mmCIF file of C-alpha atoms and ligand atoms in Angstrom:
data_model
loop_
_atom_site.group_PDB
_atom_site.id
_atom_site.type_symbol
_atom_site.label_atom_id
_atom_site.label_comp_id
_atom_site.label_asym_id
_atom_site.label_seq_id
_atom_site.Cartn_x
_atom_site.Cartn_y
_atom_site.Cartn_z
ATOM 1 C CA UNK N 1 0.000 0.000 0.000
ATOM 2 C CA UNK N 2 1.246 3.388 -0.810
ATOM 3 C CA UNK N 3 2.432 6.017 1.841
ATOM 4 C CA UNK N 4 -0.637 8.302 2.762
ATOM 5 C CA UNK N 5 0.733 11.912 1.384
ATOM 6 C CA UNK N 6 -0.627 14.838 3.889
ATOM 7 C CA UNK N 7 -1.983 17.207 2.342
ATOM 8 C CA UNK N 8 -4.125 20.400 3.378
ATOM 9 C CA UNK N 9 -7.813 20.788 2.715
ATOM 10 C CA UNK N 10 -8.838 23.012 -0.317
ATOM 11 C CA UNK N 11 -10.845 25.601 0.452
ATOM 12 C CA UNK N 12 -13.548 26.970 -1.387
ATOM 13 C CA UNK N 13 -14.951 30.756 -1.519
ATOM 14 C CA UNK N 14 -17.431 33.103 -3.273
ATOM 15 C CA UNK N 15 -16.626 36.665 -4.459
ATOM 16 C CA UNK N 16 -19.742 38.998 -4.779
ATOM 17 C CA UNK N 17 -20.250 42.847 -5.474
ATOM 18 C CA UNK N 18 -22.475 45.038 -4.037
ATOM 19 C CA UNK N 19 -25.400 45.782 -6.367
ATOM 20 C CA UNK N 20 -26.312 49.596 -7.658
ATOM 21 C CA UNK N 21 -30.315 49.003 -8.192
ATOM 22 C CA UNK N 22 -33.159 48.097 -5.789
ATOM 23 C CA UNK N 23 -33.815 45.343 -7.788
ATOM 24 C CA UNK N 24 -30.352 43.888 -7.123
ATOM 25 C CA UNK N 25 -30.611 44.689 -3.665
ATOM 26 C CA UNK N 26 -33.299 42.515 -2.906
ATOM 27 C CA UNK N 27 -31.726 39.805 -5.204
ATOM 28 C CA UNK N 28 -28.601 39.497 -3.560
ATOM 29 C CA UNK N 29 -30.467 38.911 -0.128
ATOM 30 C CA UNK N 30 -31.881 35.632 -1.484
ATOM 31 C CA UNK N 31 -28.457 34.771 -3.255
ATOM 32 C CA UNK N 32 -26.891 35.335 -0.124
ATOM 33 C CA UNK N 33 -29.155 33.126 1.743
ATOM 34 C CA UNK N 34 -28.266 30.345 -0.832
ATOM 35 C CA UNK N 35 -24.911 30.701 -0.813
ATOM 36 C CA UNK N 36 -24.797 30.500 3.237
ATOM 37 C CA UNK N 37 -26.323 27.056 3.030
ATOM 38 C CA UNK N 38 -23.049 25.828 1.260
ATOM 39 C CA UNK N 39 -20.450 27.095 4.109
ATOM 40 C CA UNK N 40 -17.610 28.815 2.494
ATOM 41 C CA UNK N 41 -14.245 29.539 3.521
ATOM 42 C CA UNK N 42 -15.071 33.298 3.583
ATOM 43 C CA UNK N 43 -17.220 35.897 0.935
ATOM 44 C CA UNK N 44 -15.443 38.405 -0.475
ATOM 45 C CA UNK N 45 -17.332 41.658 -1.511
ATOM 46 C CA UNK N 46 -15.849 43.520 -4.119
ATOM 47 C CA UNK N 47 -15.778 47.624 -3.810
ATOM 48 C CA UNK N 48 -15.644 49.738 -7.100
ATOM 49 C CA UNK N 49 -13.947 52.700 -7.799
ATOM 50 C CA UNK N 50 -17.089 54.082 -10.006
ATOM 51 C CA UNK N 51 -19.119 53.815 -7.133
ATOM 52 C CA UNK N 52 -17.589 56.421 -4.481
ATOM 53 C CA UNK N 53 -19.543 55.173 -1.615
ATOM 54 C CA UNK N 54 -17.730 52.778 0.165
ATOM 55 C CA UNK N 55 -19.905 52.892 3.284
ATOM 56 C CA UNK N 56 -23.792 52.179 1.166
ATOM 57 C CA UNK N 57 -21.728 49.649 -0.818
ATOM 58 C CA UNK N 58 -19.051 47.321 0.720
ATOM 59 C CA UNK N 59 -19.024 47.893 4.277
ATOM 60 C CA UNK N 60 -22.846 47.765 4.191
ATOM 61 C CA UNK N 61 -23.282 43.817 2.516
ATOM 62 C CA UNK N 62 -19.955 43.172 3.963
ATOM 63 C CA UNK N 63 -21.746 43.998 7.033
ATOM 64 C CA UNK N 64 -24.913 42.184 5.988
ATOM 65 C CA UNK N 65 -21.999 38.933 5.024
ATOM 66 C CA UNK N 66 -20.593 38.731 8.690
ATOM 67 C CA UNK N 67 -23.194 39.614 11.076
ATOM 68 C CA UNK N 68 -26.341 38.907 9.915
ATOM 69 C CA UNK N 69 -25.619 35.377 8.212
ATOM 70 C CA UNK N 70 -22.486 34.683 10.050
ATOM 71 C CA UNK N 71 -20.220 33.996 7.559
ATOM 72 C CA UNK N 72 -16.506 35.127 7.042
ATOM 73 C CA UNK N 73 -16.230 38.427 4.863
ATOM 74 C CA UNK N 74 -13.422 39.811 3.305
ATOM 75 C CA UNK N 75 -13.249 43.628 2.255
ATOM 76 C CA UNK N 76 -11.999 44.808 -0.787
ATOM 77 C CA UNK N 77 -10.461 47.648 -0.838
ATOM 78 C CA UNK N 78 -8.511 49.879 -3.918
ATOM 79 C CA UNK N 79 -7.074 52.824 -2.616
ATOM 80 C CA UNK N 80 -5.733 54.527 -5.492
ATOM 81 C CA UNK N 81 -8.808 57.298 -5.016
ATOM 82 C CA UNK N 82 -8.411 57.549 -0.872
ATOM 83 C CA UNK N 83 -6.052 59.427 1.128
ATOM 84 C CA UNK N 84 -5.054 57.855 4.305
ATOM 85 C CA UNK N 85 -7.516 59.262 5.966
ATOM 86 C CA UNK N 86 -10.232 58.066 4.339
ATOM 87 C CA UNK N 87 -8.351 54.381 4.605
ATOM 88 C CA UNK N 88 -7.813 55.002 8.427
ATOM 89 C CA UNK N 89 -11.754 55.394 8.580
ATOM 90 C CA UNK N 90 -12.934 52.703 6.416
ATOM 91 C CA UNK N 91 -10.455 50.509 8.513
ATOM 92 C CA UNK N 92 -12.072 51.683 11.488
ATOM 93 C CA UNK N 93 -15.438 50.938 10.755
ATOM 94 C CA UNK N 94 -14.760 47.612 9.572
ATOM 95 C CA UNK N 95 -13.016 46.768 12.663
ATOM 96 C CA UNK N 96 -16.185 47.711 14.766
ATOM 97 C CA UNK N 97 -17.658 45.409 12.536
ATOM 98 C CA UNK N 98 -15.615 42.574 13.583
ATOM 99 C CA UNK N 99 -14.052 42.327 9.942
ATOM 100 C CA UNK N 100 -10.518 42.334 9.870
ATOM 101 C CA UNK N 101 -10.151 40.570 6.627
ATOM 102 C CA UNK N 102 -9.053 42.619 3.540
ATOM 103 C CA UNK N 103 -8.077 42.206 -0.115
ATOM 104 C CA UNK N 104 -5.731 45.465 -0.125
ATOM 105 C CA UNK N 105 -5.887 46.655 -3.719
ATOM 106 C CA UNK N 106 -4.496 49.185 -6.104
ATOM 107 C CA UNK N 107 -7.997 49.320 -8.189
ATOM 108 C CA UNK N 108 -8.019 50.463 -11.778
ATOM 109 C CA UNK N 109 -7.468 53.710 -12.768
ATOM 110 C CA UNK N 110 -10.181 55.738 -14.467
ATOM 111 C CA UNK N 111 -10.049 57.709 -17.633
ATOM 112 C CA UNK N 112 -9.977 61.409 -16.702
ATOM 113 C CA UNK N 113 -9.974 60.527 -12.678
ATOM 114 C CA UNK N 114 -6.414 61.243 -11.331
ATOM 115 C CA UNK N 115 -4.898 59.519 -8.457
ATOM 116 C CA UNK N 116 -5.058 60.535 -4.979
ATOM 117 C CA UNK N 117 -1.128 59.971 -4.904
ATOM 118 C CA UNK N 118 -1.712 58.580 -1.058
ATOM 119 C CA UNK N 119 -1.489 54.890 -2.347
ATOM 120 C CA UNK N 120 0.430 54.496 -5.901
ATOM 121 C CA UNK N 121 0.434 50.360 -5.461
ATOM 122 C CA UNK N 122 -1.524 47.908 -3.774
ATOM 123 C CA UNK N 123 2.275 47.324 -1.199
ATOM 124 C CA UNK N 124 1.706 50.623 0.077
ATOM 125 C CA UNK N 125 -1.637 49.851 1.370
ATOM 126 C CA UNK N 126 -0.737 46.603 2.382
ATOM 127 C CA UNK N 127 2.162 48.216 4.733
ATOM 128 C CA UNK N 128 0.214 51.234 6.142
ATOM 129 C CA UNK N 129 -2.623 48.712 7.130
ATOM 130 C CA UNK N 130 -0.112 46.327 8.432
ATOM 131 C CA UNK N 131 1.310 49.192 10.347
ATOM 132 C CA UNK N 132 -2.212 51.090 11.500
ATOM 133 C CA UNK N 133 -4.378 47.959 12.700
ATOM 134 C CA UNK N 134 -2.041 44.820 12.728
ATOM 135 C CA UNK N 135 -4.673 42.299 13.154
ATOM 136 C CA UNK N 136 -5.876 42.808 10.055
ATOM 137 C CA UNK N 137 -5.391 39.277 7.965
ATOM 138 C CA UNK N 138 -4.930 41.356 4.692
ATOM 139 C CA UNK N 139 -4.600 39.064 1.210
ATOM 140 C CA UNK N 140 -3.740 40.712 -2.519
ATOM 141 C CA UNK N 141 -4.560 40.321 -6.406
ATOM 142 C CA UNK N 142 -1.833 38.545 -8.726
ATOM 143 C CA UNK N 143 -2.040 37.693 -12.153
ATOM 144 C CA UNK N 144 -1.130 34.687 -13.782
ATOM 145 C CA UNK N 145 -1.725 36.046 -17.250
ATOM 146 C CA UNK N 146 0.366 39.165 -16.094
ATOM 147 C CA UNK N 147 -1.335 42.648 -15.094
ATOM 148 C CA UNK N 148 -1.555 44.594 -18.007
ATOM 149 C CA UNK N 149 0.322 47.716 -16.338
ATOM 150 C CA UNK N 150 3.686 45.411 -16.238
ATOM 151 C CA UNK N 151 6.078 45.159 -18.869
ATOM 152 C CA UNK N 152 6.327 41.443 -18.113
ATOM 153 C CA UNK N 153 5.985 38.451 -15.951
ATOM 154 C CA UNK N 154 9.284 38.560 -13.810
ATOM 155 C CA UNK N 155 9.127 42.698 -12.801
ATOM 156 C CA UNK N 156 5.142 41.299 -12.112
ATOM 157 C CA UNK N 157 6.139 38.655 -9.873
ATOM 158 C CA UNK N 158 9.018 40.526 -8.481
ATOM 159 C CA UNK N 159 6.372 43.937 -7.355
ATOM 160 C CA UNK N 160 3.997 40.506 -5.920
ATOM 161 C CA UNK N 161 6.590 39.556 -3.542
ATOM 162 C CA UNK N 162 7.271 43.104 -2.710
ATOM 163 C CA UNK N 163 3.656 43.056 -2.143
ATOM 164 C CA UNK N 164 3.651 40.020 0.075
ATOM 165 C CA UNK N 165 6.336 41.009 1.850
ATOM 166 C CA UNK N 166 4.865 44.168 3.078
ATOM 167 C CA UNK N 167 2.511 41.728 4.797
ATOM 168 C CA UNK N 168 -0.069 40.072 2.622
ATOM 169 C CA UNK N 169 -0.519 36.581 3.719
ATOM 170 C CA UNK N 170 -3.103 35.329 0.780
ATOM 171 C CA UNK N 171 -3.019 35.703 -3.160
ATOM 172 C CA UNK N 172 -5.767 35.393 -5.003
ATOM 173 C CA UNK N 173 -5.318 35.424 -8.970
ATOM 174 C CA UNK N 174 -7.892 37.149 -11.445
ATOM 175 C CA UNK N 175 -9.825 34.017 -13.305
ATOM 176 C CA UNK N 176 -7.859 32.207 -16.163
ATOM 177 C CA UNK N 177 -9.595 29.663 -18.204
ATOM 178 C CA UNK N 178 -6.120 27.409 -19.056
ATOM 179 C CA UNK N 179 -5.242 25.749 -15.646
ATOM 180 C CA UNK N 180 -1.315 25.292 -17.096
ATOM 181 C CA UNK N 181 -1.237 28.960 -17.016
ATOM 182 C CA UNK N 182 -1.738 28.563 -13.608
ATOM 183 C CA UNK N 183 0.273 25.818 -12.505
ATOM 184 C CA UNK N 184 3.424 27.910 -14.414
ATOM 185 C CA UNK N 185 2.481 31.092 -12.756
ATOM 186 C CA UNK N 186 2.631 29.131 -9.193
ATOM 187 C CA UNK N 187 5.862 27.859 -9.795
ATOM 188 C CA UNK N 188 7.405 30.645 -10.798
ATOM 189 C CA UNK N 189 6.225 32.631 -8.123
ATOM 190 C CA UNK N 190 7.196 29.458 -5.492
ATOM 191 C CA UNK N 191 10.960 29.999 -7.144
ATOM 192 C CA UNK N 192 10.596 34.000 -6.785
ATOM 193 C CA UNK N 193 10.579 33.461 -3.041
ATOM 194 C CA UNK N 194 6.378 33.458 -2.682
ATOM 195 C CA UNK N 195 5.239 30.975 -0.462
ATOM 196 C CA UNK N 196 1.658 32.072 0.850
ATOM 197 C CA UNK N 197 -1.124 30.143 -0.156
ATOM 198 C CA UNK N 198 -2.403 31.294 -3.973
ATOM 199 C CA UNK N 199 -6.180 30.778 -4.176
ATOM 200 C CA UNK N 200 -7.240 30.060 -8.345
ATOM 201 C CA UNK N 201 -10.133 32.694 -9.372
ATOM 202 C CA UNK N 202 -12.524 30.545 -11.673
ATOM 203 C CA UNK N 203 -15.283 32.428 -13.189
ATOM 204 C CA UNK N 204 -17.715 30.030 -15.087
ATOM 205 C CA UNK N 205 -18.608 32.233 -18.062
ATOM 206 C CA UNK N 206 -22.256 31.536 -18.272
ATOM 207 C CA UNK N 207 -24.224 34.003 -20.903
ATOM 208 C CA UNK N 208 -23.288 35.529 -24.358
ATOM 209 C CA UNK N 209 -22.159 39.209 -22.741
ATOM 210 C CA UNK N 210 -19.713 38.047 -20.590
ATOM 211 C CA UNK N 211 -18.489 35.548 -23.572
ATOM 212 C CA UNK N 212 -18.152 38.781 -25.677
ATOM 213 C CA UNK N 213 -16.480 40.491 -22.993
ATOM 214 C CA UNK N 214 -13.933 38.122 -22.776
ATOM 215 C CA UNK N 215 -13.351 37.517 -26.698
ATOM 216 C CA UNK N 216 -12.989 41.850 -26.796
ATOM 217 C CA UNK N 217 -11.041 42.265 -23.665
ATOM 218 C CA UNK N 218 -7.580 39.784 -25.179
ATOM 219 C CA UNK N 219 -6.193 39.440 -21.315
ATOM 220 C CA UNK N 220 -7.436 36.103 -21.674
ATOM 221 C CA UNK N 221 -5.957 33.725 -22.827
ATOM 222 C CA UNK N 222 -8.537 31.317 -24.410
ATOM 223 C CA UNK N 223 -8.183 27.453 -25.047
ATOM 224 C CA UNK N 224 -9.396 25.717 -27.968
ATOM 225 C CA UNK N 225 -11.901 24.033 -26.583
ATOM 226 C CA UNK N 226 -12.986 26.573 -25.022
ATOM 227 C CA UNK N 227 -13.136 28.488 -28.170
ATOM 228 C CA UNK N 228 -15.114 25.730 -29.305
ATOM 229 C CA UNK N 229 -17.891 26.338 -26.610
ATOM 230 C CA UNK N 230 -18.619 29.483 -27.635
ATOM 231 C CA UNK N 231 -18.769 29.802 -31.130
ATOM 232 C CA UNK N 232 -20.881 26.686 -30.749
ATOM 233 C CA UNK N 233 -23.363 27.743 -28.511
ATOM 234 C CA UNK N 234 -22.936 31.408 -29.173
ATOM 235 C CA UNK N 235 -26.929 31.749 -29.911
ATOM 236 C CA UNK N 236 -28.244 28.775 -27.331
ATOM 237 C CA UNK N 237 -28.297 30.605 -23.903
ATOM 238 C CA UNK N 238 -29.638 27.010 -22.151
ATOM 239 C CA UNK N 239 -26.243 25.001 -24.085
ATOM 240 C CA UNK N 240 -23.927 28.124 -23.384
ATOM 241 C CA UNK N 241 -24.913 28.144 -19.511
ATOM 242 C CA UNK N 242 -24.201 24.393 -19.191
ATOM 243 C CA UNK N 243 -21.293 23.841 -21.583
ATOM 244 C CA UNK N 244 -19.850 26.795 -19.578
ATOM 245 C CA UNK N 245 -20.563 25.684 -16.036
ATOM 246 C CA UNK N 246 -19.078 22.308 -16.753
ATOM 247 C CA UNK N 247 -15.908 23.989 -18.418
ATOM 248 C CA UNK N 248 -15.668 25.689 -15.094
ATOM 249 C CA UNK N 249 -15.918 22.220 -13.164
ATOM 250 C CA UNK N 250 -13.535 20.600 -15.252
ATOM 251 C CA UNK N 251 -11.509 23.275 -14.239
ATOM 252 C CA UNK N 252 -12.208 23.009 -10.865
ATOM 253 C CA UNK N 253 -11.518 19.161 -10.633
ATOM 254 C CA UNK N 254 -8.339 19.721 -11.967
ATOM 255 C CA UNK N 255 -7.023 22.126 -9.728
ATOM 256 C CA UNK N 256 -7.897 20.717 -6.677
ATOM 257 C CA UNK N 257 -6.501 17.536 -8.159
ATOM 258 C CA UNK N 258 -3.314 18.707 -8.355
ATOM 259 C CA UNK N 259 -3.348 20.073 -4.683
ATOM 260 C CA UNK N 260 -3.915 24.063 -5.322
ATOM 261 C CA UNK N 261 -4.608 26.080 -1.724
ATOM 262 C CA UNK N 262 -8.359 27.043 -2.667
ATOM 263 C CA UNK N 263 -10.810 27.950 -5.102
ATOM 264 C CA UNK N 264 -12.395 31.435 -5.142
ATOM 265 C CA UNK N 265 -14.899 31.589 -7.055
ATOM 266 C CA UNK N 266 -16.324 34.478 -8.976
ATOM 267 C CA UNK N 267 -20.113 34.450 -8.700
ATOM 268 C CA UNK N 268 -21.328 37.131 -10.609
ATOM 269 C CA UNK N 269 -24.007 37.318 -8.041
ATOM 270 C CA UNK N 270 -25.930 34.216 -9.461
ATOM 271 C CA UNK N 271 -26.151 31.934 -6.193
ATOM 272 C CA UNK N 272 -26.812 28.852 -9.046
ATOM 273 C CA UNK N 273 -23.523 28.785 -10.377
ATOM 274 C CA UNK N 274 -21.968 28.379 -6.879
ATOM 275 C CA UNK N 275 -24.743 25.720 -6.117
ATOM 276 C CA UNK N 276 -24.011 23.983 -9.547
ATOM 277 C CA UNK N 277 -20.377 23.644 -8.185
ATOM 278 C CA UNK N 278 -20.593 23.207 -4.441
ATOM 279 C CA UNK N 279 -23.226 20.022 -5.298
ATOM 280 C CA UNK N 280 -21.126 18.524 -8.240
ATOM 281 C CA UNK N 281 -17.556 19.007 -6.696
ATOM 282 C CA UNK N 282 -18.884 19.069 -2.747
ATOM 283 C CA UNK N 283 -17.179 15.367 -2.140
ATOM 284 C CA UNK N 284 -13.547 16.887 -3.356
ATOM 285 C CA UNK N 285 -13.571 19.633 -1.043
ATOM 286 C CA UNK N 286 -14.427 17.449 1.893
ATOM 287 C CA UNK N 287 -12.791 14.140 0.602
ATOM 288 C CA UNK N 288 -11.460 11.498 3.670
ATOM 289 C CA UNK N 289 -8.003 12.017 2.358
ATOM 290 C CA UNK N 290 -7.665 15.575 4.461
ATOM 291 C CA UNK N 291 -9.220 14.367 7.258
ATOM 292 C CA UNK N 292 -5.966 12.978 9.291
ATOM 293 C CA UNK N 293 -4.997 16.457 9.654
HETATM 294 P P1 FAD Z 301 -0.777 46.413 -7.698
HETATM 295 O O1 FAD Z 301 -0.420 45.215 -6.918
HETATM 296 O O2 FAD Z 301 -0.412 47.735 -7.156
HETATM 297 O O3 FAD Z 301 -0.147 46.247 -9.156
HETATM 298 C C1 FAD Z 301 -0.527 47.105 -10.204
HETATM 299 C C2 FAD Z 301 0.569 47.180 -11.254
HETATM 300 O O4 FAD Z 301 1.683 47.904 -10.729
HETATM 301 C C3 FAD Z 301 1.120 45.822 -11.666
HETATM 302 O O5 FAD Z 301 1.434 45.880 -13.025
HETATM 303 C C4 FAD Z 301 2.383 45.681 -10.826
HETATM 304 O O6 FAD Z 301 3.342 44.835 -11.434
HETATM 305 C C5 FAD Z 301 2.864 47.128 -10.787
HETATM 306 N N1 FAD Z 301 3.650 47.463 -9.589
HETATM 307 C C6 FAD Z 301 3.421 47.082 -8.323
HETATM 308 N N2 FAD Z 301 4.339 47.638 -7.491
HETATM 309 C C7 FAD Z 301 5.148 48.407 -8.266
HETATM 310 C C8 FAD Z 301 6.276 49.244 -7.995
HETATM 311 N N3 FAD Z 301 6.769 49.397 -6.764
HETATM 312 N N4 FAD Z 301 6.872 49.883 -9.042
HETATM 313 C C9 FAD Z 301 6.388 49.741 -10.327
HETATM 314 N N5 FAD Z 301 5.331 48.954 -10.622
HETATM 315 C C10 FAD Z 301 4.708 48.296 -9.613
HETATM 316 N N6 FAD Z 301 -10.586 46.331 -8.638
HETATM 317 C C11 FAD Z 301 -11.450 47.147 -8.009
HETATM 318 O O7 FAD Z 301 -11.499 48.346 -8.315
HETATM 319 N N7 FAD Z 301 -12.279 46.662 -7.029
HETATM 320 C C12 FAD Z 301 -12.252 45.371 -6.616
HETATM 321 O O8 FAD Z 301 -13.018 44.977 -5.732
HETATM 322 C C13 FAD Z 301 -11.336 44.480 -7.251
HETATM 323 N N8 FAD Z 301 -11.213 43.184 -6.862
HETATM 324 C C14 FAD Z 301 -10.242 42.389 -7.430
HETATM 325 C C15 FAD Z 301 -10.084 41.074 -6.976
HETATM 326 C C16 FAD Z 301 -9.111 40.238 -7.543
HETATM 327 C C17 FAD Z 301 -8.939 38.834 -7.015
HETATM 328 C C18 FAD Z 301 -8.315 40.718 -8.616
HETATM 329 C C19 FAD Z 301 -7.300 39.810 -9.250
HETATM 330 C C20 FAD Z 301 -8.459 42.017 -9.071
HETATM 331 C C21 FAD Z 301 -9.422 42.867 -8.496
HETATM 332 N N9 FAD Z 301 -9.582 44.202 -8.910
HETATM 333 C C22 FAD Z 301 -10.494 45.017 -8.288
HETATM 334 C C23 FAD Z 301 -8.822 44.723 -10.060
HETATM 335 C C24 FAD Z 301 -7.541 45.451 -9.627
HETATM 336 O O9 FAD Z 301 -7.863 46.558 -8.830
HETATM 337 C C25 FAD Z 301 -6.814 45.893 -10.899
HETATM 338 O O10 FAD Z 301 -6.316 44.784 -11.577
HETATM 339 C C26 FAD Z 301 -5.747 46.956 -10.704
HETATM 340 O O11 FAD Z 301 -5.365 47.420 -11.978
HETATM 341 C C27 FAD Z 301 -4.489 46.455 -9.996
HETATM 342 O O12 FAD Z 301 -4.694 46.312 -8.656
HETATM 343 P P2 FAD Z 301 -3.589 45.531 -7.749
HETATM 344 O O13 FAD Z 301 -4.023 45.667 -6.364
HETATM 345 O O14 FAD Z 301 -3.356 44.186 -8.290
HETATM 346 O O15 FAD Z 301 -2.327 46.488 -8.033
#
């Protein structure tokens, strides 16, 4: 018989965003209900920088996440548009809130919006909160395809360790759809000196706009057969939902397969894509294998 291997239990966890309409408002209550049936690892709520109202958006459902239903939340938070200030207050209120988790981030920088100049990269957030409220557990962004700012992977990867050296003790990558891009972005980064846990971003791309979206955007790279999904069911919204949740499985099976940290899993808000995976890949997540631990 062969020697059991120990290995550590994958976690699995949702991102959200906080809805701008009434309409979404009320939907994400019932989503959110469905979603705390399944017990993740944590919810993260996204925070945009279109928005401007950090408090009605994030901290409110990231609020709603941890108090009300009890589950995990982590904050995002881009400063690029705050002054310290305005972080010092949003980390305040958060910790009254008893959240302390946060994905520190640069955020994207708008057409005709200058900076702030407070926080020019996502490190120096990560070291003022590090240095303002150390409890904070505070986690970053990479990118296995390579951020588009960066002239290329290894100054990337070199700024990410920067970035995880100022204190950030969880990665979690934008979504890819070719798991080898992965699996070469995680070694490089293991050889670069980056050993905190890397949770995979898989977004199951489940309607015709966010297929377009992708095709338009070219950060992506996209795998034949992947290719073939959509120009196949390009006009069959039923076939392109299902050929692209079990793309997104497949996926998933793979990665935790080969013994990634986590899953984090881009929702979109729609609490049936999470339930799709949590009931088809539940038993891999919870498998007897982890359970000497
Ligand atoms: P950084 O880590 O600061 O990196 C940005 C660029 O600067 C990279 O090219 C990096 O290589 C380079 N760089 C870093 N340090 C240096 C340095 N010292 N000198 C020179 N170059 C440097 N955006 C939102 O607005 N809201 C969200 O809620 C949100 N959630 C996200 C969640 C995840 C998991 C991911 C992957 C992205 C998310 N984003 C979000 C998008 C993100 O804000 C953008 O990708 C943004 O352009 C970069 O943010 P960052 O924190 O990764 O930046």
């Amino acid at each position: 018989m062969s020697e059991t291997i120990q290995q550590k239990r994958p976690t699995l966890s949702y991102e959200i965003f906080p809805p701008n309409t009434q309409v979404g408002d009320e939907k994400i209550i019932t989503v959110l209900d469905e979603l705390k049936s399944l017990k993740p690892e944590f919810i993260s709520v996204t925070c945009s920088n279109k928005q401007r109202n950090i408090e009605e958006t994030t901290i409110k459902l990231s609020n709603y996440v941890q108090n009300t239903l009890h589950i995990p939340t982590k904050a995002h938070l881009p400063a690029i548009y705050l002054s310290k200030e305005q972080v010092r207050s949003v980390i305040d209120q958060l910790d009254q809130l008893g959240i302390h988790k946060l994905l520190a981030l640069r955020g994207d920088i708008l057409e005709d919006l200058p900076p702030v100049g407070d926080f020019k990269y996502a490190s120096e957030l990560v070291h003022f909160v590090k240095d303002y409220a150390p409890h904070f557990q505070i986690s970053g962004a990479c990118y296995p395809e390579v951020h588009p700012d960066s002239p290329n992977q290894l100054q990337d990867i070199k700024f990410l360790k920067e970035k995880v050296d100022a204190g950030c003790e969880l990665l979690v990558t934008q979504f890819f759809l070719d798991n080898n891009v992965f699996y070469d972005f995680q070694e490089k980064c293991a050889l670069a000196g980056i050993d905190t846990p890397i949770l995979a971003g898989v977004m199951p791309i489940i309607n015709r706009n966010q297929a377009l979206r992708l095709l338009t955007s070219n950060a992506t790279a996209i795998p034949r057969k992947f290719k073939a999904i959509l120009d196949k069911y390009e006009h069959d919204p039923v076939a392109l939902r299902d050929a692209g949740l079990a793309y997104a499985l497949n996926q998933i099976v793979d990665l935790v397969t080969e013994g990634i940290s986590g899953i984090h899993l881009y929702t979109m808000n729609q609490s049936n894509t999470a339930l799709y995976i949590e009931n088809a890949a539940r038993s891999l997540f919870s498998s007897p294998i982890y359970e000497s631990q």
